[in-house]
Amino acid sequence: MAYRKLSGAQIWRLFLISLAIGMVVGIYYLLSPYQQCRREIRIEHPNTEEPGIIDECLERTTN
């Protein structure tokens, strides 16, 4: 197998593609219905423990 050295432009392009994918995934994660549910419950009930928040959000999404 012959290995080829990557040029600076190829490395830069790979970096930008990785960055773009990471940004899209991060934005989706922040805007997902599950995360919105967790934020709403934390605002409404600030003293609720994390397992309770997860259970309530899972109940909302399955109904």
Backbone as numpy.savetxt, mean C-alpha at the origin, in Angstrom:
# Nx Ny Nz CAx CAy CAz Cx Cy Cz
26.77 -18.62 -20.47 25.94 -17.44 -20.47 26.81 -16.19 -20.47
26.47 -15.31 -21.31 27.20 -14.06 -21.37 26.45 -13.01 -20.56
27.18 -12.37 -19.69 26.58 -11.30 -18.90 26.95 -9.97 -19.52
25.97 -9.08 -19.50 26.16 -7.78 -20.12 26.08 -6.72 -19.03
26.96 -5.78 -19.05 26.96 -4.72 -18.07 25.86 -3.71 -18.42
25.09 -3.28 -17.40 24.04 -2.30 -17.64 24.64 -0.91 -17.75
24.11 -0.14 -18.66 24.58 1.24 -18.81 23.92 2.11 -17.75
24.43 3.29 -17.60 23.87 4.23 -16.63 22.43 4.58 -16.97
22.11 4.70 -18.25 20.75 5.03 -18.67 19.79 3.88 -18.32
20.25 2.64 -18.49 19.40 1.50 -18.17 19.15 1.41 -16.66
20.17 1.68 -15.88 20.01 1.67 -14.43 19.04 2.76 -14.01
19.17 3.94 -14.59 18.29 5.06 -14.28 16.84 4.71 -14.66
16.65 4.08 -15.82 15.31 3.69 -16.27 14.71 2.66 -15.32
15.50 1.68 -14.89 15.01 0.69 -13.93 14.62 1.34 -12.60
15.41 2.29 -12.17 15.11 3.01 -10.94 13.79 3.76 -11.07
13.59 4.47 -12.18 12.36 5.23 -12.37 11.13 4.32 -12.46
11.27 3.19 -13.13 10.16 2.24 -13.22 9.83 1.68 -11.84
10.85 1.33 -11.06 10.63 0.82 -9.71 9.96 1.88 -8.83
10.41 3.11 -8.96 9.84 4.20 -8.19 8.37 4.40 -8.56
8.06 4.37 -9.84 6.68 4.55 -10.29 5.78 3.43 -9.77
6.26 2.20 -9.84 5.47 1.07 -9.34 5.24 1.22 -7.84
6.26 1.59 -7.11 6.13 1.79 -5.67 5.14 2.89 -5.32
5.15 3.96 -6.09 4.21 5.06 -5.84 2.77 4.62 -6.12
2.55 3.89 -7.19 1.20 3.42 -7.52 0.68 2.49 -6.44
1.51 1.56 -6.01 1.11 0.62 -4.97 0.85 1.36 -3.65
1.69 2.31 -3.32 1.50 3.09 -2.09 0.23 3.90 -2.11
-0.06 4.54 -3.22 -1.30 5.32 -3.34 -2.51 4.41 -3.24
-2.46 3.25 -3.90 -3.58 2.31 -3.81 -3.77 1.86 -2.36
-2.68 1.58 -1.68 -2.76 1.14 -0.28 -3.42 2.21 0.59
-3.02 3.46 0.40 -3.58 4.54 1.21 -5.05 4.79 0.90
-5.46 4.58 -0.34 -6.83 4.86 -0.74 -7.75 3.64 -0.72
-7.22 2.48 -0.35 -8.03 1.26 -0.36 -9.17 1.37 0.66
-10.29 0.72 0.37 -11.44 0.77 1.29 -11.10 0.26 2.69
-10.22 -0.74 2.77 -9.84 -1.28 4.08 -9.13 -0.22 4.92
-8.20 0.51 4.30 -7.48 1.54 5.05 -8.41 2.69 5.43
-9.34 3.03 4.54 -10.31 4.08 4.87 -11.17 3.66 6.06
-11.57 2.40 6.07 -12.35 1.87 7.20 -11.54 1.97 8.49
-10.28 1.60 8.45 -9.44 1.67 9.66 -9.32 3.11 10.16
-9.14 4.05 9.23 -9.03 5.46 9.63 -10.33 5.95 10.26
-11.48 5.60 9.66 -12.77 6.03 10.19 -12.99 5.49 11.60
-12.68 4.22 11.80 -12.89 3.61 13.12 -11.95 4.24 14.15
-10.73 4.52 13.76 -9.78 5.15 14.71 -10.23 6.55 15.08
-10.87 7.25 14.14 -11.36 8.61 14.44 -12.58 8.52 15.35
-13.51 7.60 15.02 -14.75 7.46 15.80 -14.49 6.87 17.18
-13.61 5.89 17.26 -13.33 5.18 18.52 -11.82 5.13 18.74
-11.23 6.19 19.26 -9.77 6.23 19.38 -9.17 5.21 20.36
-9.96 4.68 21.28 -9.41 3.74 22.26 -9.57 2.29 21.85
-10.09 2.03 20.65 -10.29 0.65 20.19 -8.94 0.02 19.86
-8.79 -1.23 20.29 -7.55 -1.97 20.00 -7.52 -2.40 18.54
-6.32 -2.66 18.04 -6.13 -3.03 16.62 -6.92 -4.27 16.20
-6.95 -5.38 16.98 -7.75 -6.53 16.53 -9.24 -6.19 16.36
-9.75 -5.33 17.20 -11.15 -4.92 17.07 -11.39 -4.13 15.81
-10.44 -3.29 15.45 -10.54 -2.49 14.23 -10.53 -3.41 13.02
-9.61 -4.37 13.01 -9.50 -5.29 11.88 -10.78 -6.10 11.73
-11.33 -6.62 12.85 -12.56 -7.42 12.80 -13.72 -6.60 12.24
-13.85 -5.38 12.70 -14.98 -4.54 12.24 -14.85 -4.20 10.76
-13.64 -3.93 10.30 -13.45 -3.61 8.89 -13.70 -4.84 8.01
-13.28 -6.01 8.47 -13.54 -7.22 7.71 -15.03 -7.52 7.64
-15.76 -7.24 8.74 -17.20 -7.42 8.73 -17.87 -6.50 7.73
-17.43 -5.25 7.67 -18.03 -4.28 6.75 -17.80 -4.68 5.30
-16.63 -5.20 4.99 -16.33 -5.52 3.59 -17.01 -6.81 3.14
-17.32 -7.72 4.05 -17.97 -8.97 3.65 -19.47 -8.82 3.55
-20.04 -7.81 4.17 -21.50 -7.60 4.12 -21.91 -6.80 2.92
